mmCIF file of C-alpha atoms in Angstrom:
data_model
loop_
_atom_site.group_PDB
_atom_site.id
_atom_site.type_symbol
_atom_site.label_atom_id
_atom_site.label_comp_id
_atom_site.label_asym_id
_atom_site.label_seq_id
_atom_site.Cartn_x
_atom_site.Cartn_y
_atom_site.Cartn_z
ATOM 1 C CA UNK A 1 44.666 88.590 79.575
ATOM 2 C CA UNK A 2 45.332 89.298 83.243
ATOM 3 C CA UNK A 3 47.856 92.048 83.876
ATOM 4 C CA UNK A 4 48.851 94.765 86.327
ATOM 5 C CA UNK A 5 48.316 98.249 84.954
ATOM 6 C CA UNK A 6 48.707 101.878 85.960
ATOM 7 C CA UNK A 7 46.800 104.739 84.316
ATOM 8 C CA UNK A 8 48.656 107.564 86.062
ATOM 9 C CA UNK A 9 52.108 108.107 87.543
ATOM 10 C CA UNK A 10 52.563 107.778 91.292
ATOM 11 C CA UNK A 11 53.257 105.467 94.224
ATOM 12 C CA UNK A 12 52.582 101.721 94.342
ATOM 13 C CA UNK A 13 48.893 102.455 95.013
ATOM 14 C CA UNK A 14 48.337 103.472 91.357
ATOM 15 C CA UNK A 15 48.780 99.821 90.316
ATOM 16 C CA UNK A 16 45.577 97.929 89.591
ATOM 17 C CA UNK A 17 44.824 94.350 88.576
ATOM 18 C CA UNK A 18 42.958 94.072 85.254
ATOM 19 C CA UNK A 19 41.593 90.851 83.736
ATOM 20 C CA UNK A 20 40.648 92.453 80.407
ATOM 21 C CA UNK A 21 43.938 93.676 78.927
ATOM 22 C CA UNK A 22 44.512 92.919 75.232
ATOM 23 C CA UNK A 23 47.291 90.460 74.447
ATOM 24 C CA UNK A 24 50.024 92.494 72.697
ATOM 25 C CA UNK A 25 50.501 92.146 68.950
ATOM 26 C CA UNK A 26 53.576 90.305 67.649
ATOM 27 C CA UNK A 27 55.764 92.152 65.125
ATOM 28 C CA UNK A 28 57.772 90.279 62.487
ATOM 29 C CA UNK A 29 60.965 90.320 64.576
ATOM 30 C CA UNK A 30 59.204 89.435 67.840
ATOM 31 C CA UNK A 31 57.981 86.424 69.757
ATOM 32 C CA UNK A 32 54.993 86.206 72.087
ATOM 33 C CA UNK A 33 55.981 84.841 75.490
ATOM 34 C CA UNK A 34 53.596 83.159 77.927
ATOM 35 C CA UNK A 35 55.001 84.712 81.095
ATOM 36 C CA UNK A 36 55.899 82.272 83.884
ATOM 37 C CA UNK A 37 57.837 84.673 86.113
ATOM 38 C CA UNK A 38 58.951 88.301 86.160
ATOM 39 C CA UNK A 39 61.203 90.419 88.366
ATOM 40 C CA UNK A 40 61.184 93.995 89.609
ATOM 41 C CA UNK A 41 64.001 96.507 89.147
ATOM 42 C CA UNK A 42 64.487 100.044 90.458
ATOM 43 C CA UNK A 43 63.813 101.301 86.920
ATOM 44 C CA UNK A 44 60.263 99.913 87.222
ATOM 45 C CA UNK A 45 59.300 102.090 90.160
ATOM 46 C CA UNK A 46 61.215 105.136 88.912
ATOM 47 C CA UNK A 47 59.309 104.848 85.653
ATOM 48 C CA UNK A 48 56.001 104.428 87.536
ATOM 49 C CA UNK A 49 56.812 107.567 89.537
ATOM 50 C CA UNK A 50 57.039 109.474 86.237
ATOM 51 C CA UNK A 51 60.785 110.127 86.209
ATOM 52 C CA UNK A 52 61.064 109.279 82.481
ATOM 53 C CA UNK A 53 57.816 110.864 81.252
ATOM 54 C CA UNK A 54 59.498 112.601 78.317
ATOM 55 C CA UNK A 55 60.648 109.324 76.715
ATOM 56 C CA UNK A 56 58.062 106.892 78.127
ATOM 57 C CA UNK A 57 55.448 104.951 76.166
ATOM 58 C CA UNK A 58 51.830 106.125 76.478
ATOM 59 C CA UNK A 59 49.668 105.343 79.492
ATOM 60 C CA UNK A 60 48.050 103.035 80.532
ATOM 61 C CA UNK A 61 51.175 100.946 81.166
ATOM 62 C CA UNK A 62 51.704 97.300 82.018
ATOM 63 C CA UNK A 63 55.036 97.495 83.895
ATOM 64 C CA UNK A 64 57.882 94.975 83.898
ATOM 65 C CA UNK A 65 61.246 94.559 82.179
ATOM 66 C CA UNK A 66 62.485 91.099 83.219
ATOM 67 C CA UNK A 67 60.705 87.987 81.975
ATOM 68 C CA UNK A 68 61.036 84.221 81.910
ATOM 69 C CA UNK A 69 58.522 82.075 80.094
ATOM 70 C CA UNK A 70 57.625 80.013 77.034
ATOM 71 C CA UNK A 71 57.443 81.118 73.394
ATOM 72 C CA UNK A 72 53.886 80.594 72.098
ATOM 73 C CA UNK A 73 54.050 82.504 68.800
ATOM 74 C CA UNK A 74 56.852 83.687 66.499
ATOM 75 C CA UNK A 75 56.999 86.515 63.964
ATOM 76 C CA UNK A 76 57.845 85.867 60.299
ATOM 77 C CA UNK A 77 61.450 87.074 60.575
ATOM 78 C CA UNK A 78 62.340 85.158 63.757
ATOM 79 C CA UNK A 79 65.131 82.680 62.970
ATOM 80 C CA UNK A 80 66.525 81.251 66.196
ATOM 81 C CA UNK A 81 63.479 80.632 68.374
ATOM 82 C CA UNK A 82 60.408 78.424 68.006
ATOM 83 C CA UNK A 83 57.160 77.739 69.819
ATOM 84 C CA UNK A 84 57.776 75.849 73.055
ATOM 85 C CA UNK A 85 61.240 77.324 73.726
ATOM 86 C CA UNK A 86 61.855 78.351 77.337
ATOM 87 C CA UNK A 87 63.384 81.829 77.273
ATOM 88 C CA UNK A 88 64.383 84.745 79.470
ATOM 89 C CA UNK A 89 65.393 88.345 78.898
ATOM 90 C CA UNK A 90 64.943 92.058 79.481
ATOM 91 C CA UNK A 91 62.186 93.061 77.049
ATOM 92 C CA UNK A 92 63.183 96.747 76.702
ATOM 93 C CA UNK A 93 66.258 97.411 74.559
ATOM 94 C CA UNK A 94 66.776 100.854 76.122
ATOM 95 C CA UNK A 95 65.660 101.142 79.729
ATOM 96 C CA UNK A 96 64.533 104.770 79.533
ATOM 97 C CA UNK A 97 63.733 105.340 75.853
ATOM 98 C CA UNK A 98 60.306 104.209 74.655
ATOM 99 C CA UNK A 99 59.981 101.129 76.895
ATOM 100 C CA UNK A 100 57.140 98.786 75.961
ATOM 101 C CA UNK A 101 53.616 99.812 76.907
ATOM 102 C CA UNK A 102 52.846 96.120 77.608
ATOM 103 C CA UNK A 103 55.576 94.808 79.897
ATOM 104 C CA UNK A 104 56.227 91.498 81.623
ATOM 105 C CA UNK A 105 53.818 91.790 84.583
ATOM 106 C CA UNK A 106 51.081 90.122 82.551
ATOM 107 C CA UNK A 107 50.119 86.704 81.225
ATOM 108 C CA UNK A 108 51.749 87.479 77.865
ATOM 109 C CA UNK A 109 54.358 89.896 76.559
ATOM 110 C CA UNK A 110 55.873 90.378 73.090
ATOM 111 C CA UNK A 111 59.591 90.939 72.687
ATOM 112 C CA UNK A 112 62.185 91.181 69.912
ATOM 113 C CA UNK A 113 64.104 87.949 69.324
ATOM 114 C CA UNK A 114 67.459 89.765 69.710
ATOM 115 C CA UNK A 115 66.652 90.782 73.302
ATOM 116 C CA UNK A 116 66.089 87.302 74.752
ATOM 117 C CA UNK A 117 67.919 84.001 75.080
ATOM 118 C CA UNK A 118 67.187 80.383 75.855
ATOM 119 C CA UNK A 119 66.747 79.911 79.611
ATOM 120 C CA UNK A 120 69.641 78.149 81.377
ATOM 121 C CA UNK A 121 68.570 74.507 81.707
ATOM 122 C CA UNK A 122 69.421 74.234 85.410
ATOM 123 C CA UNK A 123 67.413 77.281 86.495
ATOM 124 C CA UNK A 124 63.681 77.409 87.132
ATOM 125 C CA UNK A 125 61.592 80.266 85.755
ATOM 126 C CA UNK A 126 61.695 82.250 89.015
ATOM 127 C CA UNK A 127 65.507 82.078 89.177
ATOM 128 C CA UNK A 128 65.878 82.980 85.494
ATOM 129 C CA UNK A 129 63.465 85.930 85.708
ATOM 130 C CA UNK A 130 65.669 87.612 88.313
ATOM 131 C CA UNK A 131 68.709 87.719 86.072
ATOM 132 C CA UNK A 132 68.389 89.607 82.758
ATOM 133 C CA UNK A 133 68.452 93.345 83.480
ATOM 134 C CA UNK A 134 70.747 92.947 86.477
ATOM 135 C CA UNK A 135 73.269 90.603 84.853
ATOM 136 C CA UNK A 136 73.305 92.692 81.654
ATOM 137 C CA UNK A 137 73.933 95.819 83.753
ATOM 138 C CA UNK A 138 76.686 94.096 85.734
ATOM 139 C CA UNK A 139 78.366 92.785 82.582
ATOM 140 C CA UNK A 140 78.117 96.001 80.545
ATOM 141 C CA UNK A 141 79.441 98.108 83.431
ATOM 142 C CA UNK A 142 82.474 95.864 83.846
ATOM 143 C CA UNK A 143 83.137 96.006 80.095
ATOM 144 C CA UNK A 144 82.806 99.806 79.949
ATOM 145 C CA UNK A 145 85.174 100.116 82.943
ATOM 146 C CA UNK A 146 87.794 98.123 81.067
ATOM 147 C CA UNK A 147 87.818 95.455 83.756
ATOM 148 C CA UNK A 148 90.031 92.465 82.990
ATOM 149 C CA UNK A 149 91.923 89.555 84.509
ATOM 150 C CA UNK A 150 94.261 90.441 87.361
ATOM 151 C CA UNK A 151 92.497 93.674 88.324
ATOM 152 C CA UNK A 152 90.881 94.433 91.682
ATOM 153 C CA UNK A 153 87.356 95.695 92.254
ATOM 154 C CA UNK A 154 85.250 97.160 95.048
ATOM 155 C CA UNK A 155 81.478 96.661 94.700
ATOM 156 C CA UNK A 156 79.260 99.030 96.690
ATOM 157 C CA UNK A 157 76.045 97.202 97.513
ATOM 158 C CA UNK A 158 77.383 93.711 96.885
ATOM 159 C CA UNK A 159 74.255 91.941 98.174
ATOM 160 C CA UNK A 160 71.819 93.788 95.877
ATOM 161 C CA UNK A 161 70.359 92.714 92.559
ATOM 162 C CA UNK A 162 73.148 94.109 90.375
ATOM 163 C CA UNK A 163 75.897 94.021 93.007
ATOM 164 C CA UNK A 164 75.585 90.287 93.707
ATOM 165 C CA UNK A 165 76.112 89.651 89.989
ATOM 166 C CA UNK A 166 78.983 92.153 89.605
ATOM 167 C CA UNK A 167 80.781 90.243 92.375
ATOM 168 C CA UNK A 168 80.308 86.900 90.636
ATOM 169 C CA UNK A 169 81.034 88.102 87.096
ATOM 170 C CA UNK A 170 84.195 89.930 88.198
ATOM 171 C CA UNK A 171 85.492 86.745 89.787
ATOM 172 C CA UNK A 172 84.210 83.985 87.502
ATOM 173 C CA UNK A 173 84.066 85.620 84.052
ATOM 174 C CA UNK A 174 86.531 88.535 84.110
ATOM 175 C CA UNK A 175 89.220 86.950 86.342
ATOM 176 C CA UNK A 176 89.492 89.526 89.138
ATOM 177 C CA UNK A 177 92.561 89.279 91.368
ATOM 178 C CA UNK A 178 90.577 90.584 94.342
ATOM 179 C CA UNK A 179 86.908 91.347 94.945
ATOM 180 C CA UNK A 180 85.858 93.587 97.829
ATOM 181 C CA UNK A 181 82.245 94.512 98.527
ATOM 182 C CA UNK A 182 80.100 96.400 101.023
ATOM 183 C CA UNK A 183 76.888 95.252 102.701
ATOM 184 C CA UNK A 184 75.066 95.550 106.025
ATOM 185 C CA UNK A 185 75.919 93.229 108.934
ATOM 186 C CA UNK A 186 73.341 90.558 108.125
ATOM 187 C CA UNK A 187 74.522 90.172 104.531
ATOM 188 C CA UNK A 188 78.275 89.741 105.111
ATOM 189 C CA UNK A 189 78.063 85.926 105.015
ATOM 190 C CA UNK A 190 76.202 86.119 101.692
ATOM 191 C CA UNK A 191 79.055 88.210 100.259
ATOM 192 C CA UNK A 192 81.569 85.576 101.326
ATOM 193 C CA UNK A 193 79.453 82.807 99.799
ATOM 194 C CA UNK A 194 79.480 84.680 96.480
ATOM 195 C CA UNK A 195 83.295 84.740 96.471
ATOM 196 C CA UNK A 196 84.059 88.144 97.995
ATOM 197 C CA UNK A 197 87.645 88.294 99.331
ATOM 198 C CA UNK A 198 87.153 91.399 101.479
ATOM 199 C CA UNK A 199 83.644 91.857 102.914
ATOM 200 C CA UNK A 200 83.095 95.324 104.379
ATOM 201 C CA UNK A 201 80.258 95.953 106.854
ATOM 202 C CA UNK A 202 79.301 99.536 105.996
ATOM 203 C CA UNK A 203 77.622 99.978 109.388
ATOM 204 C CA UNK A 204 81.037 99.528 111.042
ATOM 205 C CA UNK A 205 83.656 100.611 108.479
ATOM 206 C CA UNK A 206 84.065 103.398 105.932
ATOM 207 C CA UNK A 207 85.330 101.860 102.705
ATOM 208 C CA UNK A 208 86.689 105.216 101.497
ATOM 209 C CA UNK A 209 89.109 105.249 104.449
ATOM 210 C CA UNK A 210 90.788 101.954 103.514
ATOM 211 C CA UNK A 211 94.473 102.334 102.682
ATOM 212 C CA UNK A 212 93.971 99.832 99.867
ATOM 213 C CA UNK A 213 92.663 101.262 96.593
ATOM 214 C CA UNK A 214 91.050 99.413 93.695
ATOM 215 C CA UNK A 215 91.329 99.343 89.890
ATOM 216 C CA UNK A 216 87.554 99.631 89.552
ATOM 217 C CA UNK A 217 84.853 100.733 91.969
ATOM 218 C CA UNK A 218 81.338 99.654 90.924
ATOM 219 C CA UNK A 219 78.788 101.795 92.775
ATOM 220 C CA UNK A 220 75.273 100.341 92.686
ATOM 221 C CA UNK A 221 73.926 102.393 95.606
ATOM 222 C CA UNK A 222 74.600 106.075 94.837
ATOM 223 C CA UNK A 223 77.751 106.894 96.795
ATOM 224 C CA UNK A 224 79.704 108.361 93.901
ATOM 225 C CA UNK A 225 81.514 111.039 95.886
ATOM 226 C CA UNK A 226 82.907 108.461 98.323
ATOM 227 C CA UNK A 227 83.516 105.905 95.563
ATOM 228 C CA UNK A 228 86.094 108.092 93.815
ATOM 229 C CA UNK A 229 88.178 108.099 97.019
ATOM 230 C CA UNK A 230 88.598 104.313 96.820
ATOM 231 C CA UNK A 231 89.863 104.025 93.242
ATOM 232 C CA UNK A 232 93.489 103.827 92.123
ATOM 233 C CA UNK A 233 94.889 106.602 89.968
ATOM 234 C CA UNK A 234 93.944 105.775 86.386
ATOM 235 C CA UNK A 235 91.132 103.509 87.521
ATOM 236 C CA UNK A 236 87.400 103.646 86.745
ATOM 237 C CA UNK A 237 84.290 104.231 88.841
ATOM 238 C CA UNK A 238 81.003 102.862 87.505
ATOM 239 C CA UNK A 239 77.968 104.708 88.912
ATOM 240 C CA UNK A 240 74.402 103.447 88.443
ATOM 241 C CA UNK A 241 72.553 106.091 90.462
ATOM 242 C CA UNK A 242 73.161 109.392 92.223
ATOM 243 C CA UNK A 243 75.803 112.056 91.659
ATOM 244 C CA UNK A 244 78.787 111.373 89.406
ATOM 245 C CA UNK A 245 82.202 112.966 89.853
ATOM 246 C CA UNK A 246 85.388 112.173 87.847
ATOM 247 C CA UNK A 247 86.668 109.541 87.190
ATOM 248 C CA UNK A 248 83.151 108.210 87.653
ATOM 249 C CA UNK A 249 80.839 107.545 84.704
ATOM 250 C CA UNK A 250 77.228 106.495 84.385
ATOM 251 C CA UNK A 251 75.630 104.367 81.702
ATOM 252 C CA UNK A 252 72.184 102.955 81.002
ATOM 253 C CA UNK A 253 72.130 99.284 80.069
ATOM 254 C CA UNK A 254 71.241 98.123 76.557
ATOM 255 C CA UNK A 255 69.311 94.848 76.613
ATOM 256 C CA UNK A 256 71.109 92.148 74.620
ATOM 257 C CA UNK A 257 70.124 88.504 74.263
ATOM 258 C CA UNK A 258 73.615 87.703 72.946
ATOM 259 C CA UNK A 259 75.099 88.757 76.302
ATOM 260 C CA UNK A 260 72.762 86.359 78.093
ATOM 261 C CA UNK A 261 73.687 83.552 75.670
ATOM 262 C CA UNK A 262 77.393 84.255 76.348
ATOM 263 C CA UNK A 263 76.866 84.036 80.108
ATOM 264 C CA UNK A 264 74.590 80.968 80.053
ATOM 265 C CA UNK A 265 77.486 78.463 80.393
ATOM 266 C CA UNK A 266 78.591 80.159 83.636
ATOM 267 C CA UNK A 267 75.023 79.896 84.947
ATOM 268 C CA UNK A 268 74.584 76.286 83.813
ATOM 269 C CA UNK A 269 77.872 75.258 85.437
ATOM 270 C CA UNK A 270 76.817 76.873 88.726
ATOM 271 C CA UNK A 271 79.748 79.305 88.721
ATOM 272 C CA UNK A 272 77.241 82.187 88.747
ATOM 273 C CA UNK A 273 74.141 81.839 90.894
ATOM 274 C CA UNK A 274 71.002 83.969 90.883
ATOM 275 C CA UNK A 275 70.263 85.573 94.258
ATOM 276 C CA UNK A 276 66.522 85.778 94.993
ATOM 277 C CA UNK A 277 65.328 87.768 97.993
ATOM 278 C CA UNK A 278 64.176 85.331 100.713
ATOM 279 C CA UNK A 279 60.875 87.217 101.140
ATOM 280 C CA UNK A 280 59.947 86.088 97.623
ATOM 281 C CA UNK A 281 58.984 84.957 95.182
ATOM 282 C CA UNK A 282 55.883 87.114 95.580
ATOM 283 C CA UNK A 283 52.709 85.724 93.981
ATOM 284 C CA UNK A 284 51.198 87.731 91.127
ATOM 285 C CA UNK A 285 48.387 88.909 93.423
ATOM 286 C CA UNK A 286 50.923 90.555 95.783
ATOM 287 C CA UNK A 287 52.605 92.830 93.234
ATOM 288 C CA UNK A 288 51.880 96.007 95.222
ATOM 289 C CA UNK A 289 53.551 94.446 98.288
ATOM 290 C CA UNK A 290 56.540 93.431 96.145
ATOM 291 C CA UNK A 291 56.953 96.976 94.814
ATOM 292 C CA UNK A 292 56.627 98.471 98.296
ATOM 293 C CA UNK A 293 59.323 96.109 99.563
ATOM 294 C CA UNK A 294 61.688 96.841 96.649
ATOM 295 C CA UNK A 295 61.271 100.557 97.296
ATOM 296 C CA UNK A 296 62.622 100.196 100.857
ATOM 297 C CA UNK A 297 66.075 99.632 99.282
ATOM 298 C CA UNK A 298 66.639 96.675 101.620
ATOM 299 C CA UNK A 299 66.120 93.746 99.261
ATOM 300 C CA UNK A 300 68.760 91.024 99.023
ATOM 301 C CA UNK A 301 69.318 90.069 95.401
ATOM 302 C CA UNK A 302 66.198 90.204 93.258
ATOM 303 C CA UNK A 303 62.488 90.646 94.025
ATOM 304 C CA UNK A 304 60.764 88.033 91.833
ATOM 305 C CA UNK A 305 57.082 87.619 90.925
ATOM 306 C CA UNK A 306 56.021 83.971 90.501
ATOM 307 C CA UNK A 307 53.810 82.285 89.477
ATOM 308 C CA UNK A 308 52.087 84.415 86.841
ATOM 309 C CA UNK A 309 49.115 84.649 86.848
#
């Protein structure tokens, strides 16, 4: 099959296109997915840079966590999926511990049934591919923070891949009383369109100096030391990257198809919308460009790869 591969750790230049990669085997609890679209996440380039060497799968690696595609083969113990099903998911149960050697940036990938879900009917493959890791991270962080109806939240990086979904989940699923979020000047209107009540332009205002404090601060950008200044006493600060200081906590998402299935009705009703970076989708041939763009830290929503191959 055609796939992108790297044989050594390093910058985006270590990626190479290979037309002779073996299609991965399918275990009894797995399905083989014909990949239609995939998406990039910060974990992809951090892994490629060698930051998780100690717990990584062996090289050479086909990168990619997020996938959307069609089931073409099912293992003996698969109960809920069949050939022809359109599915999406994050193929690595633990982001940093033994991720798959053959990821989603290929014509085919194999994945455990429990990690994926049926694709929302109203979304195309490119839209669906941009959701799994980010929406699972958004949802799990809100759950771990004890977020619930009537509480307020401040999202740092509200226009990013995870942040744009934290904003929507907080409002539409968890019942937030108020959602505030930060972004740069050009992304303020996007925040408002996602349902943000207080949009903060971080180039003009310092969120940590607001008199108003929040029940939860969800930091997707690595500003943990400032984030703790914006939380109410007894509140929680979720930190995805960078330094953590109390009451902040960090977690690493666990992929879960059941979480996607739970959220599908909110996607199918249009209450939650995927946000795809307007520079994309990037074609499969432009993967190096897509990685380079993601690594600028300036993407809006998700960087999606479509069509594959």
